[in-house]
mmCIF file of C-alpha atoms in Angstrom:
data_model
loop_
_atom_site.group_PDB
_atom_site.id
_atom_site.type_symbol
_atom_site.label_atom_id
_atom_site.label_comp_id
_atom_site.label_asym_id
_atom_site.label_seq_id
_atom_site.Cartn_x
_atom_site.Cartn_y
_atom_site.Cartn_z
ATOM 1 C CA UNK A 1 16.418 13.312 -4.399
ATOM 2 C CA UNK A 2 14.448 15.635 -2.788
ATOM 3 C CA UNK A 3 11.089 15.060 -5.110
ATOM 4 C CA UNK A 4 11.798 11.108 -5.023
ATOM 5 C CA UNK A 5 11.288 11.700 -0.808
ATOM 6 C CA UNK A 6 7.889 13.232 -1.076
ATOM 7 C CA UNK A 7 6.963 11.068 -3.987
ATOM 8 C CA UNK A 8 7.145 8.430 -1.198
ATOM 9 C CA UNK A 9 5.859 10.121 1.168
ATOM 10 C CA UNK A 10 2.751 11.325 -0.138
ATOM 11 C CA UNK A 11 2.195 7.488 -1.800
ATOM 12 C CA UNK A 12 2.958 6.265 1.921
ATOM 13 C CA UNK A 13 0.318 8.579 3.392
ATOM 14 C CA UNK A 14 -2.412 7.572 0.678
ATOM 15 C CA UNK A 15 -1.312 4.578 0.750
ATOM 16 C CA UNK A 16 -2.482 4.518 4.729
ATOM 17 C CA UNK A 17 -6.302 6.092 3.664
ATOM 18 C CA UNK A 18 -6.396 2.408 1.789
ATOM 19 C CA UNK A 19 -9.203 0.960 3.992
ATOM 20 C CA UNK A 20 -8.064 -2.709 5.055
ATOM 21 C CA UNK A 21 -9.547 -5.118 2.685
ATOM 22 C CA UNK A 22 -8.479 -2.972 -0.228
ATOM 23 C CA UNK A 23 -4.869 -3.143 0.764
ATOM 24 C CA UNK A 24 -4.853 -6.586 1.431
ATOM 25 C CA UNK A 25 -6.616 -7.322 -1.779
ATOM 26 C CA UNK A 26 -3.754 -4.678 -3.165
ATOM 27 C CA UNK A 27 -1.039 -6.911 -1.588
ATOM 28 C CA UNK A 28 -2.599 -10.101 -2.768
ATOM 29 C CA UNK A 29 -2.746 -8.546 -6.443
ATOM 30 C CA UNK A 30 0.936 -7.924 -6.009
ATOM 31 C CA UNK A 31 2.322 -10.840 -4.357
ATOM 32 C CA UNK A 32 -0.494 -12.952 -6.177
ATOM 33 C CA UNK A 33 -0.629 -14.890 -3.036
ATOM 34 C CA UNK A 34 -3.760 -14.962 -0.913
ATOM 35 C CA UNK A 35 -2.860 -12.663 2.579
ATOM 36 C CA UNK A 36 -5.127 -14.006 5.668
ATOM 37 C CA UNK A 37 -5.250 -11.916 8.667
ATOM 38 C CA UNK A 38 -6.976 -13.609 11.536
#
């Protein structure tokens, strides 16, 4: 259990260096829908 947690955790805090637009265009890849943030 213990290496699952800082699997996450180390995915979460790369996962927050994504600049914006790449992890909205990583969300849209996933989802396959379009995400629009005004």
């Amino acid at each position: 259990v213990a290496r699952r947690r800082r699997k996450r955790n180390k995915i979460g805090k790369k996962h927050r260096l994504i600049p914006r637009e790449e992890s909205i265009a990583f969300l849209e890849k996933v989802f396959g829908v379009k995400v629009v943030y005004e």
